[in-house]
Short mmCIF file of C-alpha atoms and ligand atoms in Angstrom, two decimals:
data_model
loop_
_atom_site.label_atom_id
_atom_site.label_comp_id
_atom_site.label_asym_id
_atom_site.label_seq_id
_atom_site.Cartn_x
_atom_site.Cartn_y
_atom_site.Cartn_z
CA MET J 567 -24.75 -21.34 1.64
CA SER J 568 -23.62 -23.80 -0.53
CA ASP J 569 -20.13 -23.95 -2.48
CA ASN J 570 -19.71 -23.20 -6.15
CA ASP J 571 -23.65 -21.73 -5.83
CA GLY J 572 -23.13 -20.83 -9.85
CA VAL J 573 -23.83 -16.96 -8.60
CA LYS J 574 -21.44 -14.34 -10.65
CA ASP J 575 -19.37 -11.81 -9.11
CA GLY J 576 -18.90 -9.29 -11.79
CA VAL J 577 -16.85 -9.93 -15.30
CA ASN J 578 -15.51 -12.26 -16.42
CA THR J 579 -15.10 -13.56 -13.12
CA PRO J 580 -15.92 -18.23 -12.60
CA ALA J 581 -18.66 -18.48 -10.04
CA ILE J 582 -18.24 -17.92 -6.87
CA ASP J 583 -16.19 -20.14 -4.55
CA ARG J 584 -16.99 -20.20 -0.67
CA ASN J 585 -14.60 -21.87 0.42
CA THR J 586 -12.62 -19.09 -1.21
CA VAL J 587 -11.50 -15.48 1.53
CA TYR J 588 -10.69 -13.19 -1.63
CA ILE J 589 -8.24 -11.03 -1.13
CA PHE J 590 -8.83 -7.30 -2.01
CA ASP J 591 -5.68 -4.89 -1.53
CA THR J 592 -6.23 -1.53 -1.42
CA THR J 593 -2.65 -0.81 -0.78
CA LEU J 594 -2.88 2.02 -3.89
CA ARG J 595 -6.35 2.85 -2.30
CA ASP J 596 -6.36 3.80 1.63
CA GLY J 597 -2.70 2.11 1.81
CA GLU J 598 -1.63 5.74 -0.01
CA GLN J 599 -4.05 7.71 2.07
CA SER J 600 -1.47 7.32 4.95
CA PRO J 601 0.84 9.52 6.37
CA GLY J 602 3.59 11.31 4.08
CA ALA J 603 3.05 7.46 1.92
CA THR J 604 2.61 8.78 -1.93
CA LEU J 605 4.05 7.15 -4.16
CA ASN J 606 4.28 7.62 -8.02
CA LEU J 607 2.77 6.19 -11.00
CA ALA J 608 5.77 4.14 -12.17
CA GLU J 609 6.22 3.21 -8.77
CA LYS J 610 2.06 2.59 -7.90
CA LEU J 611 2.32 0.50 -11.25
CA GLU J 612 5.78 -1.30 -10.26
CA ILE J 613 3.31 -2.48 -6.56
CA GLY J 614 0.52 -3.59 -8.67
CA ARG J 615 2.63 -6.05 -11.23
CA GLN J 616 3.66 -7.48 -8.08
CA LEU J 617 -0.04 -7.40 -6.08
CA ALA J 618 -0.84 -10.21 -9.29
CA ARG J 619 2.29 -11.49 -8.73
CA LEU J 620 1.15 -12.20 -5.16
CA GLY J 621 -1.97 -13.71 -6.43
CA VAL J 622 -4.61 -11.23 -4.76
CA ASP J 623 -8.07 -11.22 -7.02
CA ILE J 624 -8.64 -7.65 -6.34
CA ILE J 625 -6.74 -4.59 -6.49
CA GLU J 626 -7.83 -1.27 -5.48
CA ALA J 627 -6.03 1.11 -7.95
CA GLY J 628 -7.02 4.86 -6.45
CA PHE J 629 -10.00 7.53 -5.97
CA PRO J 630 -10.81 8.16 -9.28
CA ILE J 631 -11.95 11.63 -8.94
CA ALA J 632 -9.33 12.19 -6.25
CA SER J 633 -7.12 14.56 -8.24
CA PRO J 634 -5.70 13.90 -11.99
CA GLY J 635 -2.37 11.91 -10.42
CA ASP J 636 -4.60 9.65 -9.24
CA PHE J 637 -7.22 8.25 -12.44
CA GLU J 638 -4.47 8.95 -14.50
CA ALA J 639 -2.92 5.81 -12.20
CA VAL J 640 -6.69 3.84 -11.69
CA THR J 641 -6.45 3.65 -15.65
CA ARG J 642 -3.00 2.97 -15.92
CA LEU J 643 -3.31 -0.41 -13.75
CA ALA J 644 -6.12 -1.60 -15.62
CA GLN J 645 -4.81 -0.86 -19.05
CA ASP J 646 -1.68 -2.29 -17.29
CA VAL J 647 -2.03 -4.74 -14.86
CA GLY J 648 -5.69 -5.23 -15.53
CA GLN J 649 -4.64 -6.31 -19.03
CA LEU J 650 -2.92 -9.29 -17.88
CA ASP J 651 -3.89 -13.00 -18.25
CA ASN J 652 -6.17 -14.10 -15.99
CA PRO J 653 -5.72 -10.86 -14.56
CA PRO J 654 -7.04 -8.87 -10.80
CA VAL J 655 -10.38 -7.03 -10.89
CA ILE J 656 -9.09 -3.82 -10.77
CA ALA J 657 -11.22 -1.33 -8.63
CA GLY J 658 -11.65 2.54 -8.52
CA LEU J 659 -13.47 3.82 -5.40
CA ALA J 660 -16.64 6.59 -5.94
CA ARG J 661 -18.19 7.83 -3.21
CA ALA J 662 -22.03 7.98 -4.19
CA ASN J 663 -22.81 10.37 -6.61
CA LYS J 664 -23.25 11.28 -10.19
CA MET J 665 -19.40 12.86 -10.94
CA ASP J 666 -17.03 10.65 -8.10
CA ILE J 667 -18.62 7.18 -10.37
CA ASP J 668 -18.13 8.33 -13.91
CA ARG J 669 -14.16 9.62 -12.88
CA SER J 670 -13.80 5.85 -11.55
CA TRP J 671 -15.79 3.56 -14.85
CA ALA J 672 -14.24 6.09 -17.10
CA ALA J 673 -11.19 5.09 -15.00
CA VAL J 674 -10.82 0.91 -14.47
CA GLN J 675 -13.02 0.86 -17.99
CA TRP J 676 -10.30 -0.33 -19.80
CA ALA J 677 -9.70 -3.71 -17.28
CA LYS J 678 -9.94 -7.23 -18.27
CA LYS J 679 -12.68 -7.30 -15.31
CA PRO J 680 -13.43 -4.25 -13.69
CA ARG J 681 -15.71 -2.61 -10.77
CA ILE J 682 -16.68 0.21 -9.42
CA HIS J 683 -16.79 0.60 -5.56
CA THR J 684 -19.08 2.95 -4.15
CA PHE J 685 -19.90 4.03 -1.04
CA LEU J 686 -22.13 5.86 1.48
CA ALA J 687 -22.52 6.45 5.62
CA THR J 688 -25.22 4.68 6.93
CA SER J 689 -24.13 5.30 11.35
CA ASP J 690 -25.46 8.34 12.68
CA ILE J 691 -22.88 10.44 13.50
CA HIS J 692 -21.55 10.53 9.96
CA LEU J 693 -25.08 11.63 8.36
CA GLN J 694 -25.73 13.80 11.51
CA HIS J 695 -22.43 15.31 10.72
CA LYS J 696 -21.21 15.12 8.30
CA LEU J 697 -23.52 14.62 5.25
CA ARG J 698 -26.48 16.55 7.02
CA MET J 699 -28.74 13.23 5.80
CA THR J 700 -31.76 12.05 6.72
CA ARG J 701 -31.70 8.28 6.92
CA ASN J 702 -34.09 7.89 4.30
CA ASP J 703 -32.17 10.18 2.11
CA CYS J 704 -29.34 7.99 2.43
CA LEU J 705 -31.47 5.12 1.30
CA GLU J 706 -32.25 7.11 -1.69
CA GLN J 707 -29.21 7.41 -2.52
CA VAL J 708 -27.51 4.42 -2.03
CA GLY J 709 -30.41 2.72 -3.89
CA GLU J 710 -30.19 5.63 -7.26
CA MET J 711 -25.98 5.47 -7.37
CA VAL J 712 -25.65 1.26 -7.71
CA SER J 713 -28.40 0.94 -9.79
CA TYR J 714 -26.09 4.34 -12.09
CA ALA J 715 -22.75 2.50 -11.15
CA HIS J 716 -24.45 -0.72 -12.24
CA SER J 717 -25.74 0.55 -15.37
CA LEU J 718 -22.07 1.21 -16.48
CA CYS J 719 -20.56 -1.85 -14.53
CA SER J 720 -21.80 -5.19 -14.11
CA ASN J 721 -18.80 -5.56 -10.50
CA VAL J 722 -20.45 -3.20 -8.41
CA GLU J 723 -18.63 -3.16 -4.33
CA PHE J 724 -20.94 -0.97 -2.01
CA SER J 725 -19.94 -0.15 1.13
CA PRO J 726 -21.67 1.21 4.24
CA GLU J 727 -19.24 3.47 5.38
CA ASP J 728 -18.70 3.80 9.63
CA ALA J 729 -21.20 0.39 9.22
CA GLY J 730 -19.29 -0.64 12.84
CA ARG J 731 -21.64 2.60 15.12
CA SER J 732 -24.24 2.08 12.54
CA ASP J 733 -27.69 0.88 13.79
CA PRO J 734 -28.03 -2.53 12.43
CA GLU J 735 -31.41 -2.36 11.20
CA PHE J 736 -30.89 0.97 9.49
CA MET J 737 -28.10 -0.56 7.62
CA TRP J 738 -29.85 -4.03 7.07
CA GLN J 739 -31.79 -1.67 5.35
CA VAL J 740 -29.15 -0.15 3.16
CA LEU J 741 -27.65 -3.76 2.52
CA VAL J 742 -30.71 -4.17 1.13
CA VAL J 743 -31.17 -1.44 -1.31
CA ALA J 744 -28.13 -2.13 -2.52
CA ILE J 745 -28.59 -5.36 -3.66
CA GLN J 746 -31.45 -4.96 -5.31
CA ALA J 747 -29.72 -1.86 -7.50
CA GLY J 748 -27.16 -4.51 -8.69
CA ALA J 749 -24.07 -4.63 -5.98
CA THR J 750 -22.14 -7.95 -5.99
CA THR J 751 -19.98 -7.33 -2.95
CA LEU J 752 -22.05 -5.80 0.23
CA ASN J 753 -18.11 -4.43 1.82
CA ILE J 754 -18.69 -4.17 6.53
CA PRO J 755 -16.46 -0.90 6.56
CA ASP J 756 -15.25 -1.05 10.42
CA THR J 757 -14.62 3.41 9.40
CA VAL J 758 -12.50 4.24 13.25
CA GLY J 759 -11.70 0.12 14.36
CA TYR J 760 -13.89 0.88 17.24
CA CYS J 761 -15.39 -2.85 16.89
CA ALA J 762 -14.14 -5.95 19.08
CA PRO J 763 -13.73 -8.81 17.59
CA ALA J 764 -17.52 -10.83 18.96
CA GLU J 765 -18.82 -7.48 17.88
CA TYR J 766 -17.17 -7.58 14.35
CA ALA J 767 -18.57 -11.35 13.87
CA ALA J 768 -22.22 -10.28 15.22
CA MET J 769 -21.94 -7.66 12.82
CA ILE J 770 -21.88 -10.26 10.14
CA GLU J 771 -24.53 -13.16 11.28
CA GLY J 772 -26.84 -9.48 11.43
CA ILE J 773 -25.86 -9.00 8.10
CA VAL J 774 -26.51 -12.77 6.93
CA LYS J 775 -29.50 -13.59 8.32
CA ASN J 776 -31.69 -10.56 8.51
CA VAL J 777 -30.26 -9.68 5.12
CA PRO J 778 -33.06 -10.86 1.79
CA GLY J 779 -30.39 -12.17 -1.21
CA ILE J 780 -27.61 -12.07 0.58
CA GLU J 781 -26.48 -15.67 -0.58
CA ASN J 782 -26.07 -14.22 -3.54
CA VAL J 783 -23.41 -12.01 -3.50
CA ILE J 784 -19.90 -11.73 -1.17
CA ILE J 785 -20.05 -9.55 2.22
CA SER J 786 -16.31 -8.39 2.57
CA ALA J 787 -14.72 -7.52 5.86
CA HIS J 788 -12.67 -4.22 6.34
CA CYS J 789 -10.91 -3.23 9.36
CA HIS J 790 -8.86 -0.32 10.20
CA ASN J 791 -6.76 -1.06 13.83
CA ASP J 792 -7.01 2.19 15.84
CA LEU J 793 -7.45 -0.29 18.91
CA GLY J 794 -5.30 -2.74 16.84
CA LEU J 795 -7.33 -5.63 16.21
CA ALA J 796 -8.11 -5.12 12.11
CA THR J 797 -6.57 -8.35 12.41
CA ALA J 798 -8.65 -10.11 14.18
CA ASN J 799 -11.99 -8.32 13.68
CA THR J 800 -11.44 -9.61 10.05
CA LEU J 801 -11.07 -12.87 10.81
CA ALA J 802 -13.67 -13.28 13.29
CA GLY J 803 -15.70 -12.02 9.51
CA ILE J 804 -14.43 -15.08 8.00
CA GLN J 805 -16.32 -17.19 10.61
CA ALA J 806 -19.41 -15.16 10.42
CA GLY J 807 -19.43 -15.68 6.53
CA VAL J 808 -16.89 -13.35 5.44
CA ARG J 809 -15.41 -14.34 1.48
CA GLN J 810 -13.45 -11.49 0.69
CA VAL J 811 -10.72 -9.37 3.18
CA GLU J 812 -9.96 -5.90 2.23
CA VAL J 813 -6.56 -6.00 3.55
CA THR J 814 -2.62 -3.63 2.29
CA ILE J 815 0.60 -5.13 2.22
CA ASN J 816 2.24 -4.47 5.68
CA GLY J 817 -0.89 -3.34 7.45
CA ILE J 818 -0.60 0.26 5.94
CA GLY J 819 -3.38 3.12 6.06
CA GLU J 820 -5.28 6.27 7.69
CA ARG J 821 -4.07 6.68 11.31
CA ALA J 822 -2.84 3.40 12.78
CA GLY J 823 -3.69 1.56 9.02
CA ASN J 824 -5.42 -1.56 8.00
CA THR J 825 -5.74 -5.50 7.90
CA SER J 826 -2.39 -6.59 7.18
CA LEU J 827 -2.47 -9.10 4.41
CA GLU J 828 0.19 -11.02 5.68
CA GLU J 829 -1.55 -11.69 8.76
CA VAL J 830 -4.11 -12.66 7.69
CA VAL J 831 -3.03 -14.67 4.48
CA MET J 832 -1.00 -17.27 7.04
CA ALA J 833 -3.22 -17.04 10.18
CA LEU J 834 -5.45 -19.20 6.92
CA HIS J 835 -2.69 -20.90 5.47
CA THR J 836 -1.89 -21.91 8.89
CA ARG J 837 -4.79 -22.81 11.16
CA ARG J 838 -6.04 -23.87 8.12
CA GLN J 839 -8.65 -25.91 9.74
CA PHE J 840 -9.98 -23.77 12.83
CA PHE J 841 -11.32 -21.90 9.85
CA GLY J 842 -12.76 -24.60 8.36
CA ASN J 843 -10.29 -25.32 5.17
CA LEU J 844 -10.76 -21.83 3.61
CA ARG J 845 -8.24 -21.24 0.45
CA THR J 846 -6.49 -18.27 -0.80
CA ASN J 847 -5.60 -17.81 -3.99
CA ILE J 848 -1.97 -15.96 -3.32
CA ASP J 849 1.48 -17.56 -3.20
CA THR J 850 2.28 -17.25 0.67
CA THR J 851 6.56 -17.40 -1.48
CA GLN J 852 5.14 -13.63 -2.65
CA LEU J 853 5.30 -11.39 0.67
CA VAL J 854 8.32 -11.05 2.34
CA ARG J 855 9.50 -10.11 -1.68
CA THR J 856 6.04 -7.73 -1.84
CA SER J 857 6.78 -6.61 1.88
CA LYS J 858 10.27 -4.82 1.40
CA MET J 859 8.83 -3.54 -1.71
CA VAL J 860 5.28 -0.76 -1.05
CA SER J 861 8.11 -0.47 2.55
CA ALA J 862 11.29 0.53 -0.19
CA MET J 863 8.88 2.70 -2.26
CA THR J 864 6.69 3.79 0.80
CA SER J 865 8.98 5.03 2.61
CA VAL J 866 7.38 3.92 5.55
CA PRO J 867 9.34 1.18 7.09
CA VAL J 868 8.24 -2.37 9.05
CA GLN J 869 8.48 -2.66 12.41
CA PRO J 870 11.00 -5.59 13.57
CA ASN J 871 8.81 -7.75 15.58
CA LYS J 872 5.47 -6.91 12.65
CA ALA J 873 4.22 -10.51 12.81
CA ILE J 874 5.14 -12.48 9.68
CA VAL J 875 7.28 -10.51 7.19
CA GLY J 876 8.74 -8.00 10.04
CA ALA J 877 12.82 -8.91 10.33
CA ASN J 878 12.66 -10.37 13.64
CA ALA J 879 9.77 -12.64 12.69
CA PHE J 880 11.79 -15.48 12.18
CA ALA J 881 14.54 -14.42 14.81
CA HIS J 882 15.08 -17.08 18.17
CA GLU J 883 16.85 -15.17 20.24
CA ALA J 884 16.77 -17.11 23.41
CA GLY J 885 18.83 -20.09 24.27
CA ILE J 886 16.16 -22.66 25.42
CA HIS J 887 14.66 -20.99 22.21
CA GLN J 888 17.48 -22.23 19.86
CA ASP J 889 18.17 -25.08 21.30
CA GLY J 890 14.67 -25.69 20.44
CA ILE J 891 15.03 -24.87 16.88
CA LEU J 892 18.34 -27.17 16.77
CA LYS J 893 17.37 -30.37 18.13
CA ASN J 894 13.52 -29.91 15.92
CA ALA J 895 12.19 -26.65 14.82
CA LEU J 896 8.51 -27.48 15.10
CA THR J 897 9.80 -26.27 18.51
CA TYR J 898 9.03 -22.69 18.66
CA GLU J 899 8.49 -22.64 14.48
CA ILE J 900 5.10 -22.51 13.95
CA MET J 901 5.09 -21.64 10.18
CA GLN J 902 8.64 -22.43 7.95
CA PRO J 903 10.76 -18.98 6.78
CA GLU J 904 11.03 -20.70 3.59
CA THR J 905 6.40 -20.58 2.78
CA VAL J 906 6.71 -16.73 3.22
CA GLY J 907 9.66 -15.98 0.93
CA TRP J 908 12.46 -15.14 3.39
CA SER J 909 15.66 -16.81 1.37
CA SER J 910 17.81 -17.84 3.79
CA THR J 911 20.53 -17.43 1.30
CA ASN J 912 21.02 -14.42 -0.85
CA LEU J 913 23.32 -15.11 -3.26
CA VAL J 914 25.78 -11.96 -4.35
CA LEU J 915 27.01 -9.97 -7.15
CA GLY J 916 29.57 -8.02 -7.61
CA LYS J 917 31.73 -5.83 -10.46
CA HIS J 918 32.07 -8.60 -12.97
CA SER J 919 28.43 -10.28 -13.37
CA GLY J 920 26.81 -9.17 -16.45
CA ARG J 921 23.56 -6.70 -16.97
CA HIS J 922 21.45 -10.60 -17.90
CA ALA J 923 22.35 -11.57 -14.64
CA PHE J 924 21.07 -8.25 -12.73
CA SER J 925 17.80 -8.37 -14.68
CA GLU J 926 17.67 -11.97 -13.44
CA ARG J 927 18.03 -11.09 -10.60
CA LEU J 928 16.40 -8.11 -9.72
CA LYS J 929 12.88 -10.08 -11.58
CA SER J 930 13.28 -12.46 -9.58
CA MET J 931 13.08 -10.00 -6.40
CA GLY J 932 10.08 -8.92 -7.93
CA TYR J 933 10.69 -5.72 -9.93
CA ASP J 934 10.24 -6.03 -13.39
CA LEU J 935 11.95 -2.61 -15.44
CA THR J 936 11.50 -0.97 -18.48
CA ARG J 937 14.85 -1.74 -20.95
CA GLU J 938 14.93 2.62 -20.43
CA GLU J 939 14.86 1.80 -16.20
CA LEU J 940 17.33 -0.98 -16.31
CA ASP J 941 20.09 0.91 -18.24
CA LYS J 942 19.63 3.49 -15.49
CA ALA J 943 19.85 0.73 -12.65
CA PHE J 944 22.39 -1.16 -14.34
CA ASP J 945 24.77 2.04 -14.69
CA ARG J 946 24.28 2.97 -10.78
CA PHE J 947 24.64 -0.69 -10.22
CA LYS J 948 28.24 -0.84 -11.74
CA LEU J 949 29.07 2.73 -9.44
CA LEU J 950 28.14 1.22 -5.80
CA CYS J 951 30.69 -2.27 -7.32
CA ASP J 952 33.07 0.80 -7.12
CA LYS J 953 32.28 1.32 -3.72
CA LYS J 954 30.73 -1.86 -1.93
CA LYS J 955 32.97 -5.47 -2.44
CA VAL J 956 29.20 -7.47 -2.69
CA VAL J 957 26.21 -6.38 -3.57
CA THR J 958 22.94 -7.81 -2.05
CA GLU J 959 19.20 -7.81 -3.21
CA ALA J 960 18.87 -5.86 0.59
CA ASP J 961 20.80 -3.48 -1.69
CA LEU J 962 20.02 -3.83 -4.73
CA GLU J 963 15.98 -2.75 -3.12
CA ALA J 964 17.30 0.13 -1.77
CA LEU J 965 19.25 1.02 -4.97
CA VAL J 966 16.01 0.41 -7.40
CA ALA J 967 13.60 1.95 -4.39
CA ASP J 968 16.12 5.19 -4.82
CA GLN J 969 15.80 5.60 -8.23
CA PHE J 970 11.55 5.38 -8.31
CA GLU J 971 12.06 7.91 -5.95
CA SER J 972 13.36 10.63 -7.95
CA ILE J 973 11.35 10.52 -10.93
CA ASN J 974 8.95 13.29 -11.04
CA GLU J 975 12.30 15.23 -8.86
CA ILE J 976 11.51 19.41 -9.32
CA TYR J 977 14.98 19.66 -7.47
CA LYS J 978 17.59 16.97 -7.87
CA LEU J 979 20.58 16.88 -5.59
CA ASP J 980 24.24 17.81 -7.75
CA THR J 981 26.87 18.56 -4.53
CA LEU J 982 26.32 18.01 -1.24
CA ASN J 983 29.34 19.20 1.76
CA VAL J 984 29.38 18.68 5.31
CA THR J 985 32.14 20.54 7.94
CA SER J 986 31.54 19.14 11.13
CA GLY J 987 33.63 18.00 14.18
CA THR J 988 34.14 18.53 17.80
CA GLY J 989 34.44 23.18 19.12
CA SER J 990 32.57 24.16 15.49
CA VAL J 991 29.45 24.99 14.05
CA PRO J 992 28.34 22.50 11.37
CA VAL J 993 27.81 23.85 7.90
CA ALA J 994 26.89 22.45 5.52
CA SER J 995 27.06 23.52 1.47
CA VAL J 996 24.83 22.06 -1.11
CA ARG J 997 23.45 22.75 -4.78
CA LEU J 998 21.05 21.30 -6.99
CA ILE J 999 19.36 21.20 -9.85
CA ASP J 1000 15.79 22.78 -10.76
CA GLU J 1001 13.86 20.67 -13.95
CA GLU J 1002 15.22 23.01 -16.28
CA GLY J 1003 18.74 22.72 -15.26
CA GLU J 1004 19.74 25.68 -13.17
CA PRO J 1005 22.02 25.54 -10.89
CA HIS J 1006 20.98 27.00 -7.36
CA GLY J 1007 23.55 26.47 -4.36
CA ASP J 1008 23.98 28.27 -0.73
CA ALA J 1009 25.73 27.77 2.52
CA ALA J 1010 23.37 26.94 6.18
CA LEU J 1011 24.57 26.16 10.03
CA GLY J 1012 22.73 23.31 11.87
CA ASN J 1013 22.25 21.84 15.39
CA GLY J 1014 23.90 18.69 13.08
CA PRO J 1015 25.99 18.40 10.22
CA VAL J 1016 21.98 16.52 8.98
CA ASP J 1017 20.41 19.95 10.63
CA ALA J 1018 22.87 21.76 8.45
CA VAL J 1019 22.24 19.98 5.65
CA CYS J 1020 18.06 20.38 5.74
CA ASN J 1021 18.59 24.08 6.89
CA CYS J 1022 20.90 24.32 3.89
CA ILE J 1023 17.84 22.65 1.47
CA ASN J 1024 15.44 24.61 3.00
CA ARG J 1025 17.08 28.05 2.18
CA ILE J 1026 17.90 27.04 -1.25
CA THR J 1027 14.31 26.21 -2.26
CA GLY J 1028 13.33 28.59 -0.48
CA ALA J 1029 10.42 25.33 1.23
CA ASP J 1030 8.51 25.88 5.00
CA ALA J 1031 9.68 22.54 6.34
CA LYS J 1032 10.63 20.90 8.94
CA LEU J 1033 12.46 17.28 9.34
CA THR J 1034 10.36 14.97 12.36
CA GLU J 1035 11.40 11.88 12.15
CA PHE J 1036 14.57 10.71 10.78
CA HIS J 1037 16.15 6.70 10.61
CA VAL J 1038 19.17 5.44 9.21
CA HIS J 1039 20.03 1.24 8.68
CA ALA J 1040 22.66 -0.05 7.50
CA VAL J 1041 21.63 -1.90 4.77
CA THR J 1042 24.28 -4.73 5.32
CA GLU J 1043 26.92 -5.05 7.88
CA GLY J 1044 30.24 -4.16 6.98
CA ILE J 1045 32.24 -0.69 7.29
CA ASP J 1046 30.94 -0.86 3.38
CA ALA J 1047 27.83 -0.38 4.04
CA ILE J 1048 25.49 1.06 2.42
CA ALA J 1049 23.67 3.83 4.44
CA ASP J 1050 19.08 3.67 4.17
CA VAL J 1051 17.78 6.88 4.92
CA THR J 1052 14.49 7.59 5.61
CA MET J 1053 12.94 11.46 6.91
CA ARG J 1054 8.97 12.66 7.54
CA ILE J 1055 8.67 16.18 7.40
CA GLU J 1056 6.15 18.27 7.76
CA MET J 1057 5.13 21.05 5.76
CA HIS J 1058 2.71 23.72 4.63
CA ALA J 1059 0.49 23.26 1.31
CA ASP J 1060 -0.38 27.14 -0.34
CA ASP J 1061 -4.16 25.72 1.27
CA GLY J 1062 -1.90 26.78 4.80
CA LYS J 1063 -2.88 23.06 5.89
CA LYS J 1064 0.15 21.86 7.00
CA TYR J 1065 1.08 18.27 5.03
CA VAL J 1066 3.27 15.28 6.43
CA TYR J 1067 6.08 13.35 3.20
CA SER J 1068 8.35 9.97 3.80
CA GLY J 1069 11.70 10.82 1.52
CA ARG J 1070 14.10 7.53 1.62
CA SER J 1071 17.23 7.29 0.00
CA ALA J 1072 20.65 5.27 -0.11
CA ASP J 1073 23.71 5.55 -0.25
CA THR J 1074 27.40 4.97 1.15
CA ASP J 1075 27.53 8.28 2.54
CA THR J 1076 25.47 9.16 5.14
CA LEU J 1077 25.05 13.09 5.27
CA VAL J 1078 24.33 12.24 0.55
CA ALA J 1079 22.47 9.89 1.85
CA SER J 1080 20.18 12.08 4.36
CA GLY J 1081 20.50 15.01 1.27
CA LYS J 1082 18.74 12.97 -1.07
CA ALA J 1083 15.90 11.47 1.49
CA TYR J 1084 15.73 14.99 2.65
CA LEU J 1085 15.12 16.59 -1.10
CA ALA J 1086 12.74 13.31 -1.96
CA ALA J 1087 10.61 13.90 0.79
CA LEU J 1088 10.19 18.11 -0.04
CA ASN J 1089 9.84 17.68 -3.33
CA LYS J 1090 6.17 16.07 -3.04
CA GLY J 1091 5.81 18.66 -1.44
CA LEU J 1092 6.75 20.61 -3.99
CA ARG J 1093 5.18 18.66 -6.41
CA ARG J 1094 1.64 19.16 -4.41
CA ILE J 1095 1.90 23.22 -4.17
CA LYS J 1096 2.85 23.56 -8.24
CA ILE J 1097 -0.05 21.32 -9.13
CA HIS J 1098 -2.37 23.43 -6.87
CA ALA J 1099 -1.11 26.55 -8.11
O1 KIV Q 1265 -12.98 2.57 6.11
C1 KIV Q 1265 -13.69 2.82 5.15
O2 KIV Q 1265 -14.59 3.09 4.60
C2 KIV Q 1265 -13.05 3.04 3.73
C3 KIV Q 1265 -14.24 3.02 3.41
C4 KIV Q 1265 -14.20 4.41 1.91
C5 KIV Q 1265 -14.73 2.05 1.93
O3 KIV Q 1265 -11.96 2.91 3.39
ZN1 ZN Q 1266 -10.67 2.35 5.04
#
């Protein structure tokens, strides 16, 4: 393939640069499919703006047919992030049928650079057992639906779902049909995370060699992490000719997750020569900031040993390592922490800090709040300053995430009191306020104080919810540290199925943070029941 061969990747996009790996971020679509990681509209917009700042080329904003909420989110992202100067492409997912494609187009059409991403499975397992279709039906449907999508939008991506377990020769035929029907990007998903790196690379090489017209489109990798191989497979794909990678922040996604954006980007950056001097458009100094924002808003914590963005990613514990680092950082550090946005200076704010300093600090952390959101956040900051002498960026992160989490609440925590100690059964009394402003109170016992709080909230709301995970983390050091609580609950919906929801909250009182985190998760479940009622 030649460099800059003049191929257009859809609307308003310059010619494909074969020395660039285009970053397609699917945090808001596949990432949000991570159990419990539901985001509200305000959170999606905030993350979308940060992804643009990070420099991603394409944002997959959602699956518009999935629900009215998904449709609204993709539309708003297209109208907001999609209208920035030099904005990312905004993509909307659609199954290969007219209704899905119409819905996707209706949502993404507002973006300066819209894309319809349509998919149909090509593996025999999916065709026979899920879709009950023949291979011929599949070929016909891909031709018709890609061509239909192309009649609406010149930027069309097609994915043969479960490509990793598809018969390669049949998949090549499908890809030829997709190209002839107008697809500009062909995405090759290892949907179930089954492939090994050499196998995934061979699959891409097979496509490069056997699909006429492939030189006119971009080949994309989309890998899942069921065997922990998503990043390795994606990098192997790049070596075999992939020039778009579908990734998520922190690697969140279905089951074991998707390929992690920060891992692929930093592998290409750190081992530039090894990967043939390929570049990305990512501003690597925004990686940590974006990771923290996504973790805070999805209530999905980042494991400390996570590459690049985990708290321990640059922490050297062994004496020999510390000694080496002091003599020359190159001894044990292959990347500088500053390159990915770990700042050594964590300037603090306090009760004398004004609104301007507060707002500037939030902006530098990637939060672009409206005037109303900022007023609310500033009031909460002042209240926090009464309890805590110095407020760090970590405190601010917790404070803002808490504020976004509380949008769309069905119940708000009004008061909470807990009695516990040796020789007595813990008891909690809680008062909640509903959407109409009506108070509801009750009291309950529990095995421990947190259990008593959760039982009490269940009694008041009548919810059939069970706490399955509970994490407390002190945001900073010191006796006045904020407790950041993340909870996962299981809750039955009206369809009889059990769903997982996460909630997160921060407060200087651990039990108050626990009550609010439980309520945040519960509100998501209650909202789902209300929408489907
Ligand atoms: O994993 C997968 O196959 C997908 C497709 C919809 C691209 O997410
Ligand atoms: Zn996927």
